[in-house]
Amino acid sequence: MSLFKKKNYAADRPVPTHIAIVMDGNGRWAKKRGLPRTAGHKVGAEAFRTIANYAKSIGLKYLSVYTFSTENWKRSEEEVNAIMELLERYLRELIRDMDKNRVRFCFFGDLSRLSPQLQEEARIAAEESKKYAGVQVNFCLNYGGRAEIVRAAKQFARDCADGKCSPDDLTEERFSDFMYSAGVPDPELVIRPGGELRTSNFLLWQSAYAEYYFTDVLWPDFGPKELEKAIAAYNGRNRRFGGVK
Ligand code: IPE
Ligand code: IPE
Ligand code: MG
């Protein structure tokens, strides 16, 4: 954890190194206004833009966002297509504005099921933003925590079969290197707006000791003030990691 004193940050509060967010509640936000669910996703994308900029301004190093889960394919074709189109547009803009925003982008998840265009945009965004050192945004896209663990197990098993390592070599640290998040410190804080009290398969391995913050605020309404509240709550927690303090 590092201390940051930024003009636009309310207090000299420590900011976690890595915050992960389940961006939930877009559909309900739209329904409340008599709008189609897609309208909620659009406003949700803007909420992300604002939070990403704010996160950068307070010195956060890693921001992981649950963008589309392995389970979200169960939704109507219409909704899935609308989300994918929105993502394509979003990534196009993100690539266009990259030099201005200077954010490093990573993608966690099985991108092979996405459209060739989306895959190409994700590749370009990740490749061309490698040079930026400030904040790293991890888009969890067609991501599932269990799928990620199974994928890691398969890769390790394959390396063993190839004679590169033996099952006895496996440690928690080494297994972490097989995750999409290899090299990224675990999130200290996982935020879930939208009122649901569950992980929905998000960063299961990485969140073993994360602090969770739940709020009824719907994602499209989640702004910098809400993020500050979550960080303040986090700072009030007593993190013992199984020990005694
Ligand atoms: C989260 O909002 C966005 C995605 C899962 C893509 P939802 O679409 O789940 O919104 P609610 O939970 O139905 O309100
Ligand atoms: C989790 O939200 C996935 C994303 C925010 C991308 P869901 O809306 O899919 O989760 P459930 O259905 O409430 O578990
Ligand atoms: Mg939801």
XYZ file of N, CA and C and ligand atoms in Angstrom:
764
model
N 0.846 -1.193 0.000
C 0.000 0.000 0.000
C 0.893 1.259 0.000
N 0.475 2.270 -0.746
C 1.301 3.467 -0.806
C 0.482 4.688 -0.421
N 1.167 5.709 0.057
C 0.465 6.938 0.451
C 0.498 7.940 -0.689
N -0.642 8.490 -1.003
C -0.675 9.477 -2.073
C -1.332 10.745 -1.578
N -0.699 11.848 -1.932
C -1.300 13.126 -1.570
C -1.576 13.859 -2.872
N -2.752 13.696 -3.376
C -3.102 14.368 -4.621
C -4.110 15.456 -4.297
N -3.981 16.557 -5.021
C -4.851 17.704 -4.772
C -6.324 17.325 -4.783
N -6.695 16.516 -5.764
C -8.121 16.213 -5.903
C -8.550 14.989 -5.095
N -7.702 14.512 -4.252
C -8.100 13.393 -3.405
C -8.406 13.960 -2.035
N -9.572 13.554 -1.495
C -10.124 14.213 -0.318
C -9.178 14.235 0.889
N -8.460 13.192 1.120
C -7.639 13.150 2.327
C -6.344 12.405 2.026
N -5.436 12.431 2.987
C -4.172 11.714 2.803
C -4.374 10.246 3.144
N -5.367 9.659 2.558
C -5.677 8.270 2.897
C -4.877 7.315 2.042
N -4.475 6.197 2.612
C -3.770 5.237 1.778
C -4.712 4.652 0.729
N -4.188 4.465 -0.450
C -4.968 3.876 -1.535
C -4.457 2.452 -1.742
N -5.350 1.466 -1.841
C -4.847 0.118 -2.116
C -4.066 0.106 -3.428
N -3.265 -0.911 -3.604
C -2.508 -1.034 -4.854
C -3.414 -1.520 -5.979
N -4.305 -2.440 -5.625
C -5.144 -3.086 -6.641
C -6.599 -3.141 -6.158
N -7.472 -2.532 -6.928
C -8.909 -2.596 -6.638
C -9.590 -3.338 -7.787
N -10.505 -4.239 -7.439
C -11.258 -4.969 -8.458
C -12.737 -4.626 -8.295
N -13.428 -4.461 -9.411
C -14.836 -4.047 -9.357
C -15.725 -4.942 -10.219
N -16.829 -5.406 -9.627
C -17.876 -6.110 -10.379
C -18.855 -5.027 -10.821
N -18.806 -4.667 -12.077
C -19.622 -3.538 -12.543
C -21.060 -4.016 -12.777
N -21.816 -4.106 -11.700
C -23.153 -4.712 -11.790
C -24.270 -3.704 -11.538
N -25.397 -3.926 -12.201
C -26.586 -3.114 -11.956
C -27.027 -2.275 -13.144
N -26.378 -2.467 -14.282
C -26.734 -1.680 -15.474
C -28.181 -1.905 -15.897
N -28.598 -3.171 -15.895
C -29.942 -3.517 -16.353
C -31.009 -2.880 -15.474
N -30.815 -3.005 -14.172
C -31.809 -2.437 -13.243
C -31.836 -0.917 -13.317
N -30.668 -0.324 -13.525
C -30.589 1.130 -13.659
C -31.486 1.575 -14.822
N -31.401 0.842 -15.928
C -32.185 1.194 -17.120
C -33.674 0.939 -16.867
N -33.964 -0.212 -16.258
C -35.366 -0.598 -16.022
C -36.081 0.459 -15.178
N -35.366 0.959 -14.156
C -35.942 1.982 -13.279
C -36.370 3.218 -14.058
N -35.713 3.437 -15.187
C -36.000 4.623 -16.000
C -36.852 4.297 -17.220
N -37.340 3.064 -17.270
C -38.164 2.658 -18.405
C -37.372 2.555 -19.698
N -36.070 2.324 -19.590
C -35.209 2.250 -20.780
C -34.809 0.797 -21.044
N -34.389 0.487 -22.268
C -33.903 -0.877 -22.526
C -32.598 -1.134 -21.758
N -32.333 -2.397 -21.417
C -31.138 -2.752 -20.643
C -29.866 -2.202 -21.278
N -29.857 -2.181 -22.606
C -28.691 -1.696 -23.342
C -28.326 -0.261 -22.944
N -29.330 0.536 -22.680
C -29.073 1.933 -22.284
C -28.272 1.939 -20.983
N -28.572 0.996 -20.109
C -27.819 0.888 -18.852
C -26.366 0.534 -19.102
N -26.139 -0.352 -20.068
C -24.753 -0.733 -20.378
C -23.974 0.459 -20.932
N -24.670 1.290 -21.717
C -24.013 2.477 -22.285
C -23.563 3.430 -21.185
N -24.486 3.698 -20.259
C -24.150 4.618 -19.164
C -23.106 3.958 -18.251
N -23.195 2.643 -18.120
C -22.206 1.904 -17.326
C -20.803 2.065 -17.886
N -20.703 2.076 -19.218
C -19.389 2.249 -19.858
C -18.827 3.639 -19.533
N -19.704 4.639 -19.480
C -19.259 5.997 -19.126
C -18.819 6.053 -17.662
N -19.554 5.320 -16.811
C -19.185 5.278 -15.391
C -17.779 4.688 -15.255
N -17.496 3.694 -16.077
C -16.157 3.106 -16.024
C -15.101 4.129 -16.414
N -15.374 4.885 -17.481
C -14.422 5.899 -17.946
C -14.077 6.853 -16.802
N -15.117 7.311 -16.115
C -14.917 8.262 -15.018
C -14.097 7.627 -13.886
N -14.451 6.399 -13.534
C -13.754 5.727 -12.423
C -12.292 5.451 -12.798
N -12.053 5.069 -14.046
C -10.677 4.786 -14.463
C -9.826 6.058 -14.364
N -10.387 7.183 -14.804
C -9.645 8.445 -14.709
C -9.390 8.826 -13.264
N -10.416 8.635 -12.450
C -10.264 8.990 -11.039
C -9.224 8.090 -10.364
N -9.308 6.805 -10.682
C -8.370 5.838 -10.088
C -6.937 6.251 -10.425
N -6.753 6.703 -11.652
C -5.423 7.135 -12.075
C -4.988 8.364 -11.264
N -5.934 9.281 -11.057
C -5.592 10.531 -10.370
C -5.239 10.306 -8.904
N -5.718 9.241 -8.301
C -5.389 9.008 -6.884
C -4.216 8.032 -6.735
N -3.654 7.613 -7.849
C -2.440 6.812 -7.789
C -2.647 5.318 -7.663
N -3.852 4.846 -7.992
C -4.071 3.394 -7.984
C -3.176 2.754 -9.048
N -2.623 1.595 -8.740
C -1.723 0.935 -9.700
C -2.463 -0.045 -10.605
N -3.423 -0.770 -10.038
C -4.153 -1.784 -10.812
C -5.651 -1.658 -10.561
N -6.397 -1.659 -11.638
C -7.854 -1.644 -11.553
C -8.375 -2.788 -12.429
N -9.001 -3.783 -11.799
C -9.563 -4.905 -12.567
C -11.072 -4.759 -12.606
N -11.645 -4.870 -13.788
C -13.091 -4.708 -13.893
C -13.733 -5.902 -14.588
N -14.819 -6.372 -13.964
C -15.580 -7.493 -14.520
C -16.475 -6.923 -15.613
N -16.131 -7.207 -16.839
C -16.786 -6.588 -17.990
C -17.819 -7.529 -18.603
N -17.464 -8.816 -18.695
C -18.383 -9.811 -19.267
C -17.935 -11.166 -18.740
N -18.861 -11.903 -18.124
C -18.477 -13.167 -17.498
C -18.724 -14.344 -18.431
N -18.119 -15.479 -18.094
C -18.352 -16.699 -18.881
C -19.828 -17.099 -18.793
N -20.524 -16.600 -17.776
C -21.944 -16.926 -17.599
C -22.863 -15.959 -18.356
N -22.336 -14.804 -18.735
C -23.193 -13.794 -19.365
C -23.678 -14.184 -20.767
N -23.105 -15.244 -21.349
C -23.599 -15.725 -22.655
C -25.015 -16.249 -22.552
N -25.485 -16.511 -21.327
C -26.856 -17.012 -21.136
C -27.901 -15.946 -21.460
N -27.486 -14.713 -21.588
C -28.454 -13.630 -21.836
C -28.957 -13.692 -23.279
N -29.982 -12.890 -23.564
C -30.553 -12.920 -24.911
C -29.479 -12.523 -25.930
N -29.660 -13.054 -27.139
C -28.704 -12.751 -28.197
C -28.641 -11.241 -28.428
N -29.804 -10.638 -28.306
C -29.909 -9.190 -28.531
C -29.023 -8.425 -27.528
N -29.130 -8.825 -26.258
C -28.338 -8.129 -25.238
C -26.840 -8.409 -25.401
N -26.502 -9.677 -25.655
C -25.086 -10.023 -25.824
C -24.501 -9.234 -27.001
N -25.231 -9.209 -28.125
C -24.746 -8.475 -29.298
C -24.562 -6.995 -28.987
N -25.513 -6.440 -28.246
C -25.427 -5.011 -27.916
C -24.198 -4.751 -27.042
N -23.943 -5.642 -26.087
C -22.770 -5.470 -25.214
C -21.489 -5.562 -26.045
N -21.450 -6.537 -26.960
C -20.247 -6.717 -27.792
C -20.009 -5.509 -28.702
N -21.095 -4.974 -29.250
C -20.948 -3.787 -30.103
C -20.439 -2.598 -29.308
N -20.972 -2.494 -28.106
C -20.556 -1.407 -27.220
C -19.067 -1.544 -26.896
N -18.656 -2.775 -26.637
C -17.247 -3.035 -26.320
C -16.343 -2.697 -27.497
N -16.798 -3.068 -28.695
C -15.999 -2.766 -29.891
C -15.789 -1.264 -30.029
N -16.901 -0.549 -29.844
C -16.809 0.906 -29.968
C -15.901 1.471 -28.861
N -16.084 0.934 -27.672
C -15.321 1.427 -26.529
C -13.820 1.227 -26.750
N -13.463 0.046 -27.223
C -12.034 -0.243 -27.439
C -11.456 0.609 -28.568
N -12.279 0.844 -29.606
C -11.819 1.719 -30.696
C -11.468 3.101 -30.150
N -12.341 3.632 -29.294
C -12.100 4.966 -28.717
C -10.898 4.947 -27.785
N -10.809 3.845 -27.068
C -9.711 3.703 -26.113
C -8.358 3.704 -26.844
N -8.316 3.031 -27.988
C -7.073 2.990 -28.776
C -6.789 4.384 -29.341
N -7.853 5.035 -29.821
C -7.714 6.381 -30.401
C -7.155 7.369 -29.356
N -7.656 7.268 -28.108
C -7.286 8.246 -27.075
C -6.139 7.786 -26.179
N -5.488 6.726 -26.578
C -4.509 6.101 -25.707
C -3.400 7.046 -25.254
N -2.890 7.848 -26.209
C -1.773 8.737 -25.885
C -2.157 9.799 -24.873
N -3.423 10.158 -24.891
C -3.903 11.181 -23.959
C -4.055 10.572 -22.561
N -4.630 9.382 -22.491
C -4.943 8.785 -21.182
C -3.777 8.041 -20.535
N -2.899 7.519 -21.334
C -1.693 6.840 -20.844
C -1.982 5.771 -19.789
N -2.899 4.885 -20.113
C -3.258 3.775 -19.229
C -2.806 2.479 -19.901
N -2.275 1.547 -19.112
C -1.887 0.239 -19.653
C -3.089 -0.699 -19.568
N -3.373 -1.406 -20.661
C -4.547 -2.280 -20.686
C -4.160 -3.746 -20.800
N -4.842 -4.552 -19.999
C -4.661 -5.997 -20.077
C -6.038 -6.639 -20.188
N -6.068 -7.844 -20.698
C -7.337 -8.550 -20.855
C -7.228 -9.910 -20.203
N -8.109 -10.167 -19.239
C -8.161 -11.467 -18.580
C -9.390 -12.198 -19.100
N -9.215 -13.399 -19.605
C -10.368 -14.162 -20.071
C -10.069 -14.852 -21.381
N -11.026 -15.658 -21.822
C -10.860 -16.389 -23.074
C -11.416 -15.537 -24.212
N -10.518 -14.837 -24.883
C -10.955 -13.900 -25.920
C -11.330 -14.621 -27.221
N -10.982 -15.918 -27.316
C -11.173 -16.629 -28.592
C -12.652 -16.728 -28.999
N -13.558 -16.565 -28.033
C -14.975 -16.650 -28.372
C -15.546 -15.294 -28.828
N -14.726 -14.272 -28.770
C -15.198 -12.939 -29.153
C -15.021 -12.731 -30.658
N -15.647 -11.693 -31.186
C -15.549 -11.433 -32.627
C -14.091 -11.159 -32.995
N -13.700 -11.489 -34.251
C -12.319 -11.215 -34.675
C -11.958 -9.746 -34.478
N -12.923 -8.872 -34.699
C -12.643 -7.437 -34.551
C -12.309 -7.082 -33.104
N -13.112 -7.631 -32.192
C -12.886 -7.368 -30.765
C -11.541 -7.941 -30.320
N -11.244 -9.124 -30.822
C -9.956 -9.740 -30.472
C -8.794 -8.885 -30.962
N -8.952 -8.370 -32.166
C -7.891 -7.547 -32.754
C -7.730 -6.236 -31.967
N -8.855 -5.637 -31.595
C -8.792 -4.392 -30.820
C -8.136 -4.631 -29.468
N -8.495 -5.759 -28.848
C -7.909 -6.071 -27.534
C -6.401 -6.256 -27.674
N -6.011 -6.930 -28.759
C -4.582 -7.167 -28.983
C -3.834 -5.829 -29.156
N -4.405 -4.955 -29.980
C -3.770 -3.651 -30.227
C -3.706 -2.831 -28.937
N -4.828 -2.810 -28.216
C -4.881 -2.009 -26.980
C -3.818 -2.489 -25.994
N -3.692 -3.820 -25.851
C -2.714 -4.360 -24.897
C -1.295 -4.085 -25.375
N -1.054 -4.344 -26.650
C 0.286 -4.215 -27.213
C 0.772 -2.758 -27.152
N -0.086 -1.845 -27.614
C 0.361 -0.453 -27.735
C 0.360 0.314 -26.417
N -0.269 -0.237 -25.402
C -0.305 0.499 -24.125
C 0.730 -0.022 -23.143
N 1.503 -1.006 -23.575
C 2.534 -1.591 -22.690
C 3.498 -0.541 -22.156
N 3.697 0.502 -22.959
C 4.703 1.520 -22.619
C 4.260 2.453 -21.481
N 2.985 2.450 -21.142
C 2.529 3.370 -20.094
C 2.718 2.748 -18.711
N 3.281 3.559 -17.817
C 3.682 2.977 -16.526
C 2.744 3.310 -15.369
N 1.760 4.197 -15.585
C 0.920 4.628 -14.465
C 0.006 3.557 -13.936
N -1.248 3.603 -14.348
C -2.234 2.637 -13.863
C -2.437 1.539 -14.910
N -2.697 0.322 -14.447
C -3.012 -0.778 -15.366
C -4.462 -1.186 -15.167
N -5.215 -1.194 -16.253
C -6.604 -1.642 -16.194
C -6.682 -3.066 -16.755
N -7.235 -3.975 -15.979
C -7.437 -5.344 -16.438
C -8.916 -5.538 -16.762
N -9.223 -5.677 -18.040
C -10.603 -5.940 -18.446
C -10.831 -7.447 -18.360
N -11.738 -7.855 -17.494
C -12.052 -9.282 -17.385
C -13.209 -9.549 -18.346
N -12.881 -10.175 -19.443
C -13.772 -10.248 -20.598
C -13.917 -11.704 -21.034
N -15.133 -12.201 -21.046
C -15.389 -13.645 -21.150
C -14.510 -14.333 -20.110
N -14.617 -13.788 -18.903
C -13.793 -14.241 -17.785
C -14.643 -15.013 -16.779
N -14.080 -16.082 -16.248
C -14.685 -16.815 -15.133
C -13.560 -17.303 -14.238
N -13.725 -17.162 -12.940
C -12.677 -17.552 -12.001
C -12.369 -19.042 -12.066
N -13.407 -19.856 -12.142
C -13.172 -21.299 -12.204
C -12.504 -21.698 -13.513
N -12.976 -21.112 -14.602
C -12.379 -21.409 -15.911
C -10.897 -21.040 -15.891
N -10.574 -19.936 -15.230
C -9.178 -19.493 -15.159
C -8.324 -20.509 -14.391
N -8.876 -21.047 -13.304
C -8.133 -22.020 -12.492
C -7.944 -23.329 -13.270
N -8.988 -23.754 -13.969
C -8.884 -24.974 -14.778
C -7.837 -24.787 -15.888
N -7.852 -23.636 -16.510
C -6.886 -23.343 -17.570
C -5.460 -23.397 -17.016
N -5.279 -22.816 -15.823
C -3.955 -22.819 -15.192
C -3.523 -24.258 -14.896
N -4.453 -25.072 -14.374
C -4.139 -26.469 -14.042
C -3.728 -27.226 -15.301
N -4.448 -26.980 -16.394
C -4.128 -27.652 -17.662
C -2.728 -27.264 -18.139
N -2.429 -25.983 -18.043
C -1.106 -25.531 -18.515
C 0.005 -26.151 -17.695
N -0.222 -26.204 -16.380
C 0.805 -26.794 -15.518
C 0.954 -28.280 -15.842
N -0.174 -28.966 -16.024
C -0.136 -30.399 -16.347
C 0.607 -30.634 -17.661
N 0.360 -29.751 -18.622
C 1.038 -29.870 -19.916
C 2.548 -29.702 -19.759
N 2.951 -28.708 -18.950
C 4.386 -28.490 -18.715
C 5.006 -29.718 -18.046
N 4.242 -30.343 -17.142
C 4.741 -31.551 -16.475
C 4.893 -32.672 -17.501
N 3.871 -32.826 -18.349
C 3.903 -33.889 -19.358
C 5.080 -33.678 -20.313
N 5.415 -32.402 -20.564
C 6.549 -32.103 -21.455
C 7.893 -32.236 -20.740
N 7.842 -32.603 -19.497
C 9.082 -32.781 -18.733
C 9.710 -31.490 -18.241
N 8.962 -30.364 -18.338
C 9.512 -29.067 -17.908
C 9.471 -28.905 -16.397
N 8.579 -29.631 -15.732
C 8.480 -29.526 -14.277
C 7.802 -30.785 -13.735
N 7.789 -30.881 -12.412
C 7.143 -32.052 -11.816
C 6.060 -31.574 -10.844
N 5.014 -32.388 -10.591
C 3.926 -31.956 -9.708
C 4.429 -31.450 -8.361
N 5.519 -31.990 -7.877
C 6.041 -31.560 -6.577
C 6.577 -30.123 -6.611
N 6.834 -29.609 -7.798
C 7.343 -28.235 -7.902
C 6.255 -27.194 -7.673
N 5.002 -27.622 -7.698
C 3.924 -26.622 -7.668
C 3.770 -25.987 -6.291
N 3.767 -24.657 -6.286
C 3.501 -23.893 -5.064
C 2.399 -22.896 -5.405
N 1.871 -22.232 -4.404
C 0.840 -21.225 -4.669
C 1.395 -20.111 -5.557
N 2.623 -19.711 -5.280
C 3.236 -18.624 -6.070
C 3.369 -19.057 -7.534
N 3.830 -20.273 -7.704
C 4.053 -20.756 -9.069
C 2.723 -20.901 -9.809
N 1.714 -21.370 -9.096
C 0.403 -21.535 -9.727
C -0.149 -20.166 -10.156
N 0.117 -19.158 -9.341
C -0.342 -17.795 -9.674
C 0.201 -17.346 -11.024
N 1.388 -17.841 -11.359
C 1.992 -17.442 -12.634
C 1.260 -18.032 -13.842
N 0.388 -18.987 -13.601
C -0.393 -19.564 -14.698
C -1.740 -18.860 -14.869
N -2.012 -17.919 -13.972
C -3.283 -17.185 -14.055
C -3.145 -16.034 -15.068
N -4.267 -15.529 -15.530
C -4.226 -14.355 -16.410
C -3.494 -13.215 -15.706
N -3.591 -13.210 -14.381
C -3.066 -12.097 -13.593
C -1.598 -12.264 -13.225
N -0.883 -13.163 -13.887
C 0.532 -13.396 -13.555
C 1.278 -12.069 -13.421
N 1.962 -11.892 -12.325
C 2.759 -10.680 -12.127
C 1.988 -9.518 -11.514
N 0.673 -9.647 -11.415
C -0.158 -8.574 -10.839
C -0.438 -8.932 -9.371
N -0.180 -8.003 -8.433
C -0.470 -8.333 -7.034
C -1.973 -8.576 -6.827
N -2.318 -9.400 -5.863
C -3.735 -9.697 -5.594
C -4.494 -8.424 -5.222
N -5.767 -8.335 -5.571
C -6.538 -7.149 -5.157
C -6.707 -7.128 -3.635
N -6.491 -5.973 -3.047
C -6.760 -5.836 -1.605
C -8.235 -5.577 -1.366
N -8.888 -4.975 -2.378
C -10.277 -4.560 -2.217
C -11.086 -4.965 -3.448
N -12.204 -5.664 -3.206
C -13.126 -6.006 -4.290
C -14.446 -5.283 -4.009
N -14.876 -4.496 -4.970
C -16.095 -3.694 -4.801
C -17.202 -4.281 -5.663
N -18.386 -4.451 -5.078
C -19.515 -4.883 -5.901
C -20.697 -3.960 -5.689
N -20.941 -3.049 -6.624
C -22.174 -2.270 -6.611
C -23.316 -3.159 -7.097
N -24.536 -2.658 -7.028
C -25.679 -3.377 -7.603
C -26.454 -4.211 -6.603
N -25.988 -4.262 -5.370
C -26.805 -4.866 -4.317
C -26.696 -6.363 -4.131
N -26.057 -7.083 -5.052
C -25.937 -8.540 -4.878
C -24.749 -8.855 -3.976
N -24.935 -9.873 -3.136
C -23.879 -10.230 -2.180
C -23.233 -11.547 -2.596
N -22.564 -11.544 -3.730
C -21.873 -12.753 -4.188
C -20.707 -12.361 -5.093
N -19.845 -13.354 -5.340
C -18.668 -13.052 -6.166
C -18.975 -13.249 -7.653
N -19.992 -14.076 -7.972
C -20.314 -14.371 -9.376
C -19.071 -14.793 -10.176
N -18.205 -15.594 -9.517
C -17.088 -16.202 -10.261
C -15.989 -15.210 -10.643
N -15.843 -14.155 -9.856
C -14.871 -13.100 -10.179
C -13.577 -13.276 -9.377
N -12.469 -13.397 -10.035
C -11.138 -13.433 -9.420
C -11.079 -14.328 -8.179
N -11.576 -15.545 -8.293
C -11.677 -16.446 -7.137
C -10.308 -16.712 -6.509
N -9.347 -17.023 -7.328
C -8.003 -17.341 -6.819
C -7.362 -16.102 -6.180
N -7.458 -14.981 -6.879
C -6.760 -13.758 -6.479
C -7.376 -13.080 -5.262
N -8.673 -13.355 -5.003
C -9.365 -12.623 -3.931
C -9.398 -13.397 -2.616
N -8.531 -14.394 -2.490
C -8.550 -15.243 -1.294
C -8.575 -14.417 -0.006
N -7.820 -13.314 0.017
C -7.803 -12.492 1.227
C -8.193 -11.037 0.969
N -8.954 -10.818 -0.089
C -9.398 -9.451 -0.386
C -10.456 -9.011 0.628
N -10.540 -7.710 0.832
C -11.658 -7.143 1.587
C -12.777 -6.880 0.583
N -13.998 -7.247 0.945
C -15.135 -7.027 0.052
C -15.924 -5.804 0.503
N -16.385 -5.049 -0.475
C -17.240 -3.896 -0.185
C -18.451 -3.989 -1.102
N -19.619 -4.098 -0.479
C -20.865 -4.197 -1.249
C -21.684 -2.928 -1.062
N -22.314 -2.488 -2.123
C -23.206 -1.333 -2.006
C -24.406 -1.515 -2.940
N -25.542 -0.933 -2.516
C -26.753 -1.008 -3.343
C -26.709 -0.059 -4.536
N -25.789 0.887 -4.501
C -25.676 1.831 -5.623
C -25.481 1.022 -6.899
N -26.216 1.373 -7.947
C -26.082 0.638 -9.211
C -24.873 1.171 -9.985
N -24.218 0.298 -10.744
C -22.958 0.695 -11.374
C -23.033 2.024 -12.146
N -24.075 2.281 -12.957
C -24.076 3.549 -13.690
C -24.063 4.782 -12.765
N -24.469 4.585 -11.508
C -24.471 5.700 -10.545
C -23.205 5.725 -9.690
N -22.319 4.782 -9.914
C -21.128 4.655 -9.071
C -20.054 5.627 -9.565
N -19.820 6.673 -8.798
C -18.843 7.685 -9.205
C -17.683 7.754 -8.223
N -16.793 8.743 -8.412
C -15.635 8.901 -7.539
C -15.986 8.936 -6.041
N -17.114 9.576 -5.700
C -17.507 9.641 -4.277
C -17.724 8.242 -3.721
N -18.350 7.391 -4.529
C -18.612 6.008 -4.092
C -17.293 5.253 -3.936
N -16.381 5.522 -4.847
C -15.078 4.848 -4.765
C -14.353 5.288 -3.486
N -14.446 6.561 -3.189
C -13.828 7.061 -1.958
C -14.428 6.403 -0.733
N -15.747 6.215 -0.761
C -16.420 5.560 0.374
C -15.888 4.150 0.546
N -15.726 3.452 -0.565
C -15.234 2.075 -0.516
C -13.808 2.034 0.034
N -12.989 2.986 -0.403
C -11.597 3.014 0.074
C -11.561 3.354 1.571
N -12.444 4.267 1.973
C -12.509 4.623 3.401
C -12.921 3.399 4.219
N -13.888 2.653 3.726
C -14.329 1.438 4.439
C -13.171 0.451 4.527
N -12.468 0.328 3.427
C -11.304 -0.575 3.394
C -10.273 -0.152 4.449
N -10.048 1.146 4.529
C -9.048 1.635 5.491
C -9.471 1.428 6.935
N -10.755 1.200 7.149
C -11.246 0.949 8.501
C -11.212 -0.532 8.882
N -10.837 -1.374 7.933
C -10.838 -2.817 8.206
C -9.569 -3.224 8.947
N -9.703 -4.282 9.714
C -8.560 -4.837 10.432
C -8.124 -6.100 9.694
N -7.077 -5.990 8.912
C -6.640 -7.135 8.090
C -5.681 -8.006 8.892
N -6.121 -9.175 9.225
C -5.317 -10.045 10.095
C -4.646 -11.198 9.361
N -5.168 -11.558 8.205
C -4.608 -12.677 7.432
C -4.454 -13.935 8.273
N -5.392 -14.147 9.154
C -5.356 -15.359 9.974
C -4.552 -15.211 11.253
N -3.858 -14.080 11.377
C -3.060 -13.882 12.581
C -3.858 -13.141 13.652
N -3.158 -12.591 14.632
C -3.817 -11.848 15.702
C -3.214 -10.453 15.732
N -4.108 -9.429 15.772
C -3.583 -8.062 15.836
C -4.168 -7.348 17.020
C -23.670 -5.721 -15.340
O -24.966 -5.245 -15.231
C -23.165 -5.729 -16.748
C -22.933 -7.078 -17.290
C -23.115 -8.183 -16.652
C -22.447 -7.143 -18.667
P -26.204 -6.202 -15.406
O -26.557 -6.273 -16.839
O -25.951 -7.515 -14.764
O -27.310 -5.415 -14.612
P -28.419 -6.026 -13.669
O -27.720 -6.835 -12.627
O -29.304 -6.855 -14.538
O -29.106 -4.837 -13.110
C -21.385 -10.225 -12.832
O -22.664 -9.698 -12.869
C -20.713 -10.081 -14.163
C -20.386 -8.726 -14.572
C -20.632 -7.639 -13.917
C -19.689 -8.620 -15.832
P -23.930 -10.614 -13.213
O -25.098 -9.717 -13.241
O -23.670 -11.408 -14.423
O -23.971 -11.595 -11.967
P -25.187 -12.397 -11.351
O -25.973 -12.960 -12.504
O -25.994 -11.443 -10.549
O -24.541 -13.431 -10.504
Mg -26.254 -8.209 -12.871
